[in-house]
PDB file of C-alpha atoms in Angstrom:
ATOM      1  CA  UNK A   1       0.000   0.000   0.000  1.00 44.00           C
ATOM      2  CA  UNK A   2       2.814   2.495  -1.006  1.00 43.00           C
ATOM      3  CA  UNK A   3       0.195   5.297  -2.006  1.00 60.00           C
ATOM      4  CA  UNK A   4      -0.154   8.574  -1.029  1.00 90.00           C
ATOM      5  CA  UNK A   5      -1.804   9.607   2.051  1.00 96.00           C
ATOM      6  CA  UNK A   6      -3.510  13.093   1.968  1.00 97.00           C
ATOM      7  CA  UNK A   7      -5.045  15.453   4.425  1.00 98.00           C
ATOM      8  CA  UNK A   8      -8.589  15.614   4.067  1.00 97.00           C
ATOM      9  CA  UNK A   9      -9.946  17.731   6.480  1.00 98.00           C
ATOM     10  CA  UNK A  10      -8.217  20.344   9.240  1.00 98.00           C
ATOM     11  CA  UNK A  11      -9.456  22.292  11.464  1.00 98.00           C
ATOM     12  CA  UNK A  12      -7.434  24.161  14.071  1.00 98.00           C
ATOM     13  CA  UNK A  13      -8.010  26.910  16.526  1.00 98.00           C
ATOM     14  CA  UNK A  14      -5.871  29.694  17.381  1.00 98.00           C
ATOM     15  CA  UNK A  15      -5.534  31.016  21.180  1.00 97.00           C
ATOM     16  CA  UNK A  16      -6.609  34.615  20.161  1.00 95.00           C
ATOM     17  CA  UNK A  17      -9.539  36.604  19.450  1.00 96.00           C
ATOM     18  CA  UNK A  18      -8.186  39.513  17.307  1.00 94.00           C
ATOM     19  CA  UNK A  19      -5.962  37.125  15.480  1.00 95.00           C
ATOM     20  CA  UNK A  20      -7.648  36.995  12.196  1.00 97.00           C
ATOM     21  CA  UNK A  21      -4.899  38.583  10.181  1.00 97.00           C
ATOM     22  CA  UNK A  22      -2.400  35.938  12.145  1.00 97.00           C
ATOM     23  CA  UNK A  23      -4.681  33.400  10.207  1.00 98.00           C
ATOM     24  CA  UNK A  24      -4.364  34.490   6.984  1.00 98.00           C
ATOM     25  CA  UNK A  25      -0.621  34.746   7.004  1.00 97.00           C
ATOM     26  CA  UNK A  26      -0.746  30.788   8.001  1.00 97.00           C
ATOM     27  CA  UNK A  27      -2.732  30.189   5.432  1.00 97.00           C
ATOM     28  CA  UNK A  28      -1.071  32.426   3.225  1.00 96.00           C
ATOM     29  CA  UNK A  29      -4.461  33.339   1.536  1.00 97.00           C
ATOM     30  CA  UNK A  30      -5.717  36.943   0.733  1.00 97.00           C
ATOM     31  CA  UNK A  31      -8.014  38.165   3.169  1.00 97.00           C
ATOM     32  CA  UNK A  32     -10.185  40.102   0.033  1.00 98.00           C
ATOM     33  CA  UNK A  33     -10.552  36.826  -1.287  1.00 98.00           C
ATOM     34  CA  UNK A  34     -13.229  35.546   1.971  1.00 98.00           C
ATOM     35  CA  UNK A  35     -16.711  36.582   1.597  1.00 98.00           C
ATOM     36  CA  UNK A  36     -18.720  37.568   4.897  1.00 98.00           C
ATOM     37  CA  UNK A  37     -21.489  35.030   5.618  1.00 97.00           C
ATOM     38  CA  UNK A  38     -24.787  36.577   7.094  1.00 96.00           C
ATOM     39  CA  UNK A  39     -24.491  34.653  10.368  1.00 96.00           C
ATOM     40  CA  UNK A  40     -21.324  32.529  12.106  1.00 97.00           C
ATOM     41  CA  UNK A  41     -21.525  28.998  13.513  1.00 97.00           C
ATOM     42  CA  UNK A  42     -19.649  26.598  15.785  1.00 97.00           C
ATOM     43  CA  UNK A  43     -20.402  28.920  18.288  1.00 97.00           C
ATOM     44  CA  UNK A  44     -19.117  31.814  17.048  1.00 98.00           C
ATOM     45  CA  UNK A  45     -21.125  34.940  16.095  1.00 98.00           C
ATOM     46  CA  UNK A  46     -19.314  35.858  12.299  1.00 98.00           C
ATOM     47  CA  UNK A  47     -17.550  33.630   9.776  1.00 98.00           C
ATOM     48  CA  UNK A  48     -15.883  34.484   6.381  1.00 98.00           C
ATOM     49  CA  UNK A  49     -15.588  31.529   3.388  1.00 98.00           C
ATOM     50  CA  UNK A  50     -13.034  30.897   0.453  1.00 98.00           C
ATOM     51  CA  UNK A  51     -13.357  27.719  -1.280  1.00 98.00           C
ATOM     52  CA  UNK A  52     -14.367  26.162   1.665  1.00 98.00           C
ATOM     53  CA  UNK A  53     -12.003  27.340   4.175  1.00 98.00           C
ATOM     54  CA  UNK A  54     -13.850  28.587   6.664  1.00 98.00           C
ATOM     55  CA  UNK A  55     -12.592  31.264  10.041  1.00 98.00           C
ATOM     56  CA  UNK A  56     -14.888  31.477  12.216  1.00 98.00           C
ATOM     57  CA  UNK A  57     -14.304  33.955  14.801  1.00 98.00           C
ATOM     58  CA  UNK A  58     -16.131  36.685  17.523  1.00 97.00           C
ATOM     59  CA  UNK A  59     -17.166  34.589  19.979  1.00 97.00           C
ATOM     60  CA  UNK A  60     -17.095  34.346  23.597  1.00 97.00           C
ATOM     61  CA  UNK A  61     -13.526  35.756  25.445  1.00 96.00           C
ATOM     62  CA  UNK A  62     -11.127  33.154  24.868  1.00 96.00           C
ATOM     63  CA  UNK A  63     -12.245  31.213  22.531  1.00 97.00           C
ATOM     64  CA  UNK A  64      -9.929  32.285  19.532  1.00 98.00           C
ATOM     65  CA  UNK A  65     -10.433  31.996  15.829  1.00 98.00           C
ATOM     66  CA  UNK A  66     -11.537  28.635  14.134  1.00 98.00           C
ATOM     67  CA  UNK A  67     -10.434  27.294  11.098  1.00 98.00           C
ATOM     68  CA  UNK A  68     -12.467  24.616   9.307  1.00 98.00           C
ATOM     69  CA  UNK A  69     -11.056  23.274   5.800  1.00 98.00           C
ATOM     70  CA  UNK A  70     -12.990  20.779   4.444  1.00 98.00           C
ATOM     71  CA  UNK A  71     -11.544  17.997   2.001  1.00 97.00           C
ATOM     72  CA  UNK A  72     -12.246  20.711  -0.937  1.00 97.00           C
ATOM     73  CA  UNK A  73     -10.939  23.275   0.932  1.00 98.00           C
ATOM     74  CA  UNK A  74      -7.902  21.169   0.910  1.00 98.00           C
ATOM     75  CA  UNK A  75      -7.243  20.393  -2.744  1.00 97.00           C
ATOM     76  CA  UNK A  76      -8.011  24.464  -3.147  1.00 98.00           C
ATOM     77  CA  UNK A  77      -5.653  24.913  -0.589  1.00 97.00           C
ATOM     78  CA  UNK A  78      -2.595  22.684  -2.341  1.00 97.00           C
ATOM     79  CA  UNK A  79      -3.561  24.202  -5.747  1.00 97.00           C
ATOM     80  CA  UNK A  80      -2.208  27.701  -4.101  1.00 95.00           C
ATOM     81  CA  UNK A  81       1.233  25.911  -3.558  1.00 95.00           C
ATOM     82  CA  UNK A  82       0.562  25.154  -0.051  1.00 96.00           C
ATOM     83  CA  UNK A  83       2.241  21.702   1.162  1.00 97.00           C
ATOM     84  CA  UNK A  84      -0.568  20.932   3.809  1.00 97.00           C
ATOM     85  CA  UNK A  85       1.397  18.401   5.914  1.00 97.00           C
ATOM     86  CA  UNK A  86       4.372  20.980   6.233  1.00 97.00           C
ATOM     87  CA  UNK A  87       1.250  23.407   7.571  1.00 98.00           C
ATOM     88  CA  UNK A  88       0.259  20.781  10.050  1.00 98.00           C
ATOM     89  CA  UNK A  89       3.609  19.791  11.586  1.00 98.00           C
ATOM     90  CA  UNK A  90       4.154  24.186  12.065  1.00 97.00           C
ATOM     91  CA  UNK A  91       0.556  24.142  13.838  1.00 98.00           C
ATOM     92  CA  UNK A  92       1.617  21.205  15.953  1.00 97.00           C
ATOM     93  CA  UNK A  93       4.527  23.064  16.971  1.00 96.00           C
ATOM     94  CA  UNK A  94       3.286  26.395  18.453  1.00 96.00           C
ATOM     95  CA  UNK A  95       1.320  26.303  22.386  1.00 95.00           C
ATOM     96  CA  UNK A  96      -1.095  29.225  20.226  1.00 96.00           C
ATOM     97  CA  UNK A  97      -2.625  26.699  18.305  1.00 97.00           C
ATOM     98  CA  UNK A  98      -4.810  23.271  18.941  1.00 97.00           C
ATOM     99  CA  UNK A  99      -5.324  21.174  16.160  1.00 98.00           C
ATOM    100  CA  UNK A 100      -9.210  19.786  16.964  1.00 97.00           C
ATOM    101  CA  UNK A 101      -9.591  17.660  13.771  1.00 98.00           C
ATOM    102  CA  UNK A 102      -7.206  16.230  11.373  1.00 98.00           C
ATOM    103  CA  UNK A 103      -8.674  13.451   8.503  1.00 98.00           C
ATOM    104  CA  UNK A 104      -6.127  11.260   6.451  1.00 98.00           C
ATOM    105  CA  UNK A 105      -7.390   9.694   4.021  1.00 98.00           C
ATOM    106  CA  UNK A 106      -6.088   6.868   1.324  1.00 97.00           C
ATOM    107  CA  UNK A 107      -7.580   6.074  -2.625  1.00 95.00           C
ATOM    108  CA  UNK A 108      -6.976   2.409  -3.662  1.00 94.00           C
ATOM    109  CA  UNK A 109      -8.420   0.702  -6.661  1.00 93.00           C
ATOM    110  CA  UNK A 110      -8.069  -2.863  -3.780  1.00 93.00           C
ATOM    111  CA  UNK A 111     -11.717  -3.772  -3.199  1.00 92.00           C
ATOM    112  CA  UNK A 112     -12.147  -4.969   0.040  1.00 95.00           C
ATOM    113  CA  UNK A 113     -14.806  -3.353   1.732  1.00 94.00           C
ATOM    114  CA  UNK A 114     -17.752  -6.327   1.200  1.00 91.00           C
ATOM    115  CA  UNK A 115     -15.032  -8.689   2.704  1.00 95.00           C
ATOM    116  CA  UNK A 116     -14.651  -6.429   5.736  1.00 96.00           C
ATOM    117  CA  UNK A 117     -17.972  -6.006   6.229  1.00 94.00           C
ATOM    118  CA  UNK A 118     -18.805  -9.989   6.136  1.00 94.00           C
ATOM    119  CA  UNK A 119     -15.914 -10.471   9.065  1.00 96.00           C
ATOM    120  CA  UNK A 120     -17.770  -7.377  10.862  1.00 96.00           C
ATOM    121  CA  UNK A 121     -20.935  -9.855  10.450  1.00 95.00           C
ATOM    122  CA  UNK A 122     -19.507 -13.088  11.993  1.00 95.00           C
ATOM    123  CA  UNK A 123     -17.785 -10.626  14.305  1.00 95.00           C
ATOM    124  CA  UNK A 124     -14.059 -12.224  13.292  1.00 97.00           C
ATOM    125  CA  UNK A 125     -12.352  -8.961  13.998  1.00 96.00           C
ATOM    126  CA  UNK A 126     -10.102  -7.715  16.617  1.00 96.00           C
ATOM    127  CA  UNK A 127     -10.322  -3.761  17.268  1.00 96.00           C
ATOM    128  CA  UNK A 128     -10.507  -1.084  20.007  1.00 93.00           C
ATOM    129  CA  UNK A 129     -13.642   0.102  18.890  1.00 91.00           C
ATOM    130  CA  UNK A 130     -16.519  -0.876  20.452  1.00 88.00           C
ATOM    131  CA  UNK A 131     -18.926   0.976  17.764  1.00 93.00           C
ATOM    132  CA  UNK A 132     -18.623  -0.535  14.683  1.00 96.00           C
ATOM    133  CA  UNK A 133     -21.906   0.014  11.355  1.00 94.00           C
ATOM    134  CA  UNK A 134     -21.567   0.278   8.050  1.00 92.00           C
ATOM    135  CA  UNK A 135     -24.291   0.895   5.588  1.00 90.00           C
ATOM    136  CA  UNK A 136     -25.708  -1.232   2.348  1.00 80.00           C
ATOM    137  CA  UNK A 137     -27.057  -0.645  -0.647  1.00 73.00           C
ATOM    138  CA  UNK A 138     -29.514  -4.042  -2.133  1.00 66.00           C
ATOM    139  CA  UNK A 139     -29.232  -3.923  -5.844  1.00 59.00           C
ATOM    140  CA  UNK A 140     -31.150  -6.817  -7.946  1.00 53.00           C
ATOM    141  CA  UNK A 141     -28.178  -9.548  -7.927  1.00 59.00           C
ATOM    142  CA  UNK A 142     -26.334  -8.143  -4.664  1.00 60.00           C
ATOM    143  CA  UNK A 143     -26.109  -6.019  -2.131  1.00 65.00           C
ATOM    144  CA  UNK A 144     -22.908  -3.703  -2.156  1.00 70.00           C
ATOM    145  CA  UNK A 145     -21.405  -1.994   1.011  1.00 80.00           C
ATOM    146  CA  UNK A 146     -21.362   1.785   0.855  1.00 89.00           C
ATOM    147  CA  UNK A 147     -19.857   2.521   4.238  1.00 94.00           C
ATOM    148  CA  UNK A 148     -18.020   1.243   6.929  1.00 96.00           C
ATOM    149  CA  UNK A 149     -17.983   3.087  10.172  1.00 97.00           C
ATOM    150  CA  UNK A 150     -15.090   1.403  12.531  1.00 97.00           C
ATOM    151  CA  UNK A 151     -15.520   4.069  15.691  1.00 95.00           C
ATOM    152  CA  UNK A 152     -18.300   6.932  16.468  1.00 93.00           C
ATOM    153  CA  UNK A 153     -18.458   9.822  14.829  1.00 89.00           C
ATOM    154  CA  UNK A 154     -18.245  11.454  18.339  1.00 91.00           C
ATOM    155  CA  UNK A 155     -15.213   9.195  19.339  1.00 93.00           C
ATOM    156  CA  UNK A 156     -11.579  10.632  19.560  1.00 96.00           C
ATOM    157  CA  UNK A 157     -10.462   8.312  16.442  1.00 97.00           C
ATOM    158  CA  UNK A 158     -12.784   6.821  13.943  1.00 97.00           C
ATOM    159  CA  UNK A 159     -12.247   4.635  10.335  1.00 98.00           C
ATOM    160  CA  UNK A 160     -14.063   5.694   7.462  1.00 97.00           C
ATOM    161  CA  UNK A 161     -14.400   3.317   4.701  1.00 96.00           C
ATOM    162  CA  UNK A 162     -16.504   3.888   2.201  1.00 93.00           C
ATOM    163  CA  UNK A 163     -17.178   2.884  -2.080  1.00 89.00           C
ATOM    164  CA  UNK A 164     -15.737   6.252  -3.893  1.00 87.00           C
ATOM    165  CA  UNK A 165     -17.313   5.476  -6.890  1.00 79.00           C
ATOM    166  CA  UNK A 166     -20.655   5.126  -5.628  1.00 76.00           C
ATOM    167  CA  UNK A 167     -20.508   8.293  -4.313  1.00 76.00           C
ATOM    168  CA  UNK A 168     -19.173   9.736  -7.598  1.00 78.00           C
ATOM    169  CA  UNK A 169     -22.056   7.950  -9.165  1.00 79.00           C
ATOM    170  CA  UNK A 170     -19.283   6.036 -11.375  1.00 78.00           C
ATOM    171  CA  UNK A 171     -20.104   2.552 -12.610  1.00 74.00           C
ATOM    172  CA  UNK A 172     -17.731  -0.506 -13.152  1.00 76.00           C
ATOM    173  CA  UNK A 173     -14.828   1.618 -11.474  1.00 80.00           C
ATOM    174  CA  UNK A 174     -12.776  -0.188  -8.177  1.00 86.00           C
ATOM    175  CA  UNK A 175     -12.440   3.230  -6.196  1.00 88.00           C
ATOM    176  CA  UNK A 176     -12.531   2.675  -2.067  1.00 94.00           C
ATOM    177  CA  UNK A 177     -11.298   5.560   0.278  1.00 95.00           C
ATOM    178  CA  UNK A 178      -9.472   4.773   3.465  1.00 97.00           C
ATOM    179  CA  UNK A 179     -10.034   6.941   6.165  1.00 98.00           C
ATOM    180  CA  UNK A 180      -8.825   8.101   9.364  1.00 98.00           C
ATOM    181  CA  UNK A 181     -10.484  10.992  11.167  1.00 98.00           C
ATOM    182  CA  UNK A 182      -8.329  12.218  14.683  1.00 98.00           C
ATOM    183  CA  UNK A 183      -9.356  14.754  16.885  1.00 97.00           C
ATOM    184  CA  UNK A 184      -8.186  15.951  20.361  1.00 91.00           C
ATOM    185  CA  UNK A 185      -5.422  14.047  22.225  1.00 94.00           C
ATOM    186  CA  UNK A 186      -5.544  11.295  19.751  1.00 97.00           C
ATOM    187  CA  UNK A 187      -3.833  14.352  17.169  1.00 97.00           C
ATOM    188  CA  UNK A 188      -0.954  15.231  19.267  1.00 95.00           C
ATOM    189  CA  UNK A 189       0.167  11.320  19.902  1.00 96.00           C
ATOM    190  CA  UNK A 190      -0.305  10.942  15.954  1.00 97.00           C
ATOM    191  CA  UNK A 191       1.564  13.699  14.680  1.00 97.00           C
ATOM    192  CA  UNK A 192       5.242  12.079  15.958  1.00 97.00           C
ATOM    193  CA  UNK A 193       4.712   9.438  14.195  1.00 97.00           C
ATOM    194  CA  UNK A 194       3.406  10.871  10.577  1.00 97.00           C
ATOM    195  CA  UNK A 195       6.492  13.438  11.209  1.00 97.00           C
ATOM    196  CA  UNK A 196       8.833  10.095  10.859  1.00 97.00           C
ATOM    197  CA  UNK A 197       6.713   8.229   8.206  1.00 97.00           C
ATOM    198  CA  UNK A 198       3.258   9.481   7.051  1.00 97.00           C
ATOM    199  CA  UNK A 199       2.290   6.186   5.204  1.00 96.00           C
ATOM    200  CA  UNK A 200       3.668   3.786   8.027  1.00 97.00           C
ATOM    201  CA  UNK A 201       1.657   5.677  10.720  1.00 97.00           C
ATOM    202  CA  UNK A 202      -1.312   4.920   8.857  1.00 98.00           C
ATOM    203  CA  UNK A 203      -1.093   2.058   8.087  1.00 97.00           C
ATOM    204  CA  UNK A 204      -0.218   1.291  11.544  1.00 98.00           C
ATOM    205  CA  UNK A 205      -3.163   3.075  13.017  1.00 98.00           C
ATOM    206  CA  UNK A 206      -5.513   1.016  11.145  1.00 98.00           C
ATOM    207  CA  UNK A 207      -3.836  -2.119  11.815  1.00 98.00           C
ATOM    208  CA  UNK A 208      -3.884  -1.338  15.481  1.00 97.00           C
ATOM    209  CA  UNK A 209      -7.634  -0.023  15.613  1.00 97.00           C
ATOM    210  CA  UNK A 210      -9.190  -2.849  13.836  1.00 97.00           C
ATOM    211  CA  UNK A 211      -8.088  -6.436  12.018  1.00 97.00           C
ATOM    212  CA  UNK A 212      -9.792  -8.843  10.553  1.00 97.00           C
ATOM    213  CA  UNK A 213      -8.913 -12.306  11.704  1.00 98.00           C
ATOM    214  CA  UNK A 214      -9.252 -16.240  10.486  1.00 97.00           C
ATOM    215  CA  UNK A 215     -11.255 -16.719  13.632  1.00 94.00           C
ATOM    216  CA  UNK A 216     -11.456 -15.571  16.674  1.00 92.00           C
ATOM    217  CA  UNK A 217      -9.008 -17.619  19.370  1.00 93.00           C
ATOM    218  CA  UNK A 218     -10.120 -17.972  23.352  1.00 91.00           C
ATOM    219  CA  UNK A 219      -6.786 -15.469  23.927  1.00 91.00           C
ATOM    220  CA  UNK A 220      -7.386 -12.957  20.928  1.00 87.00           C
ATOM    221  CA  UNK A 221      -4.440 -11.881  20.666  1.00 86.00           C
ATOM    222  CA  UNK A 222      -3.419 -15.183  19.393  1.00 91.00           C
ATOM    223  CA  UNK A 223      -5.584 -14.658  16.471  1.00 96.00           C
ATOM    224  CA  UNK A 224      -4.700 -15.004  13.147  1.00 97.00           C
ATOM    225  CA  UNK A 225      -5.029 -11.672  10.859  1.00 97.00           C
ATOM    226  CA  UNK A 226      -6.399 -12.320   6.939  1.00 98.00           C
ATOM    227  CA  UNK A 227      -3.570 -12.595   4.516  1.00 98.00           C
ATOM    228  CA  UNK A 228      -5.473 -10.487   2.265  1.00 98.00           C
ATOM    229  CA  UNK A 229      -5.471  -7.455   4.971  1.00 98.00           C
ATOM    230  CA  UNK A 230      -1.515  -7.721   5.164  1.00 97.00           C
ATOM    231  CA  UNK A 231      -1.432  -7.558   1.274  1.00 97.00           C
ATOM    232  CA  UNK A 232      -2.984  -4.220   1.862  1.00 96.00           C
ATOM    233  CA  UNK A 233      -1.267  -2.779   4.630  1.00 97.00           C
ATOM    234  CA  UNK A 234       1.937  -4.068   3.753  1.00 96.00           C
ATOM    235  CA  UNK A 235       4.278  -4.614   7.208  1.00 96.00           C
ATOM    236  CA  UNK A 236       3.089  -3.254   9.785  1.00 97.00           C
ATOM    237  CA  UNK A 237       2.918  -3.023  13.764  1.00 96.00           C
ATOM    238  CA  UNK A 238       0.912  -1.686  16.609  1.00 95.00           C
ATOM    239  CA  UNK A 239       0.996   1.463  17.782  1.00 95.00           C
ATOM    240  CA  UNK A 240      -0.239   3.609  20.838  1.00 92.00           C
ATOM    241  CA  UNK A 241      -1.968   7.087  20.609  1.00 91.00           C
ATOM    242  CA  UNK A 242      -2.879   6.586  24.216  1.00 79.00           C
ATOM    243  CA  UNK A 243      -1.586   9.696  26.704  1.00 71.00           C
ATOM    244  CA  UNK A 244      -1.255   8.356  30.082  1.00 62.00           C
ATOM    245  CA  UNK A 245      -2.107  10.858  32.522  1.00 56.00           C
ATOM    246  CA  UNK A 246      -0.296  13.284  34.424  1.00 56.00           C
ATOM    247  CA  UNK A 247       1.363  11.575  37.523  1.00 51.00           C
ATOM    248  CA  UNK A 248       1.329  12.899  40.828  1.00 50.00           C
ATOM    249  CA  UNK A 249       4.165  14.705  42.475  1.00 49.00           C
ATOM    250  CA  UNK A 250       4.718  13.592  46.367  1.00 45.00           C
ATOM    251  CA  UNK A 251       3.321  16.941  47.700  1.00 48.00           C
ATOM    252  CA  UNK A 252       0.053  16.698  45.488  1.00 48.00           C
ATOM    253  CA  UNK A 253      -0.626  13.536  47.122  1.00 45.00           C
ATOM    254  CA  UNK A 254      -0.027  14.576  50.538  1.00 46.00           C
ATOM    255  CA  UNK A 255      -1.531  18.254  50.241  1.00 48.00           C
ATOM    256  CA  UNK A 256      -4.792  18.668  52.336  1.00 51.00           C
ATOM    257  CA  UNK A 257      -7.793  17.744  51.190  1.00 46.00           C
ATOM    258  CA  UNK A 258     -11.241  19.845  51.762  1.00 44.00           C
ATOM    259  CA  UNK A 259     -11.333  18.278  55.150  1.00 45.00           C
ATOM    260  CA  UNK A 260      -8.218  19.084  56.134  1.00 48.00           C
ATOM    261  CA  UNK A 261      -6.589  15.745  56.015  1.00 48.00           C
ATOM    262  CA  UNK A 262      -3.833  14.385  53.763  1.00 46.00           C
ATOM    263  CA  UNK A 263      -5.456  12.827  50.613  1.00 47.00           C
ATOM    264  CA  UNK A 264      -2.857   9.746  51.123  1.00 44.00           C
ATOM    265  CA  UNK A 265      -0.526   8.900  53.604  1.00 41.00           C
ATOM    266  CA  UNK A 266       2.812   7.947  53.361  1.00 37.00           C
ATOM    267  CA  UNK A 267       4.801   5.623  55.138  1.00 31.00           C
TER     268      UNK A 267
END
């Protein structure tokens, strides 16, 4: 799977309220080329468009300026010269900036969303998702598998996997899109390892966040993974994007609680 991986959605805030013209210099876009919109969103009272990038901005103290770039705002975005994952590694970079949402995504001509979706049926998979759907379509001789959601839409992580050309409305064409949305924590423990090796972190996320197996062993992780899904990912490894959280210095644990005690005592 030595194809390239692209950036299909961003959306970042930065830490400042009058920092709209801060914005446009990191997106190196001219500010008389955004039109006004009549009312704002995301919580924010005013927003200004260009190709589908999106700032939102004036909203309640503190909450900065929002960008939004959809997956069209993208491909406008890299027909200006802009090299979007040099753009994400800067924003990753500077304590002004949290990067909310971040979507990867991968075009293959390797059909092997029906076969994914019968393991997802006899539930021979191994994955750290505990929402998994996917939607059909019945035709007269079959029914074909749109979509397959590995993760909720609300989750920090979720794989997208869905029939490109029946979106596209394109008939006997092999087009699936691979796709990895990230948001939150799940961003900052990512972006390490697509600043080593963009197509080996994906293709290690997905390995780690869901495999189909043979069958399903007593111990699981004795299972055997389908040939056919190595084929695909090529070799590959697991991965954590898990952030353990922040450990306790000796004088937090000791330091009064709200009844006047130690919280723990040490001996």
């Amino acid at each position: 799977m030595d194809r390239k991986i692209i950036i299909d959605w961003l959306q970042f805030t930065l830490l400042r309220d009058d920092g709209l013209g801060v914005v446009f210099r990191i997106l190196r876009l001219n500010p008389a080329d955004f039109e006004r919109l009549d009312k704002g969103g995301l919580g924010y009272k005013d927003q200004l468009i260009n190709n589908n990038v999106r700032l939102y901005f004036n909203g309640n103290k503190g909450m900065g300026i929002c960008t939004s770039i959809s997956g069209k705002g993208c491909r406008f975005m890299e027909s200006q010269g802009q090299n979007l994952w040099s753009l994400v590694f800067r924003l990753a970079q500077s304590a002004k900036i949290n990067i909310t949402r971040l979507d990867l995504a991968l075009d293959t001509d390797v059909k092997l969303i029906d076969k994914i979706r019968q393991k997802i049926d006899k539930k021979e998979y191994i994955s750290k998702s505990r929402s998994i759907s996917y939607i059909c379509k019945s035709g007269s001789i079959s029914t074909r598998t749109e979509t397959i959601y590995i993760g909720s839409r609300s989750s920090d992580l979720m794989i997208r996997i869905y029939d490109k050309a029946v979106e596209q409305g394109l008939e006997e064409v092999d087009w699936e899109r691979w796709e990895i949305v990230l948001k939150k924590d799940k961003i900052k423990e990512a972006i390490p390892l697509l600043k080593k090796d963009i197509s080996q972190a994906f293709r290690d996320i997905l390995y780690t966040y869901f495999r189909p197996v043979v069958k399903v062993e007593s111990n699981k992780s004795r299972s055997k993974v389908c040939d056919w899904y190595f084929k695909f990912l090529g070799k590959v490894e697991k991965v954590s994007l898990y952030k353990d959280p922040e450990q306790k210095t000796i004088e937090q644990w000791s330091s009064p609680s709200r009844t006047g005690r130690p919280n723990r005592r040490l001996s």
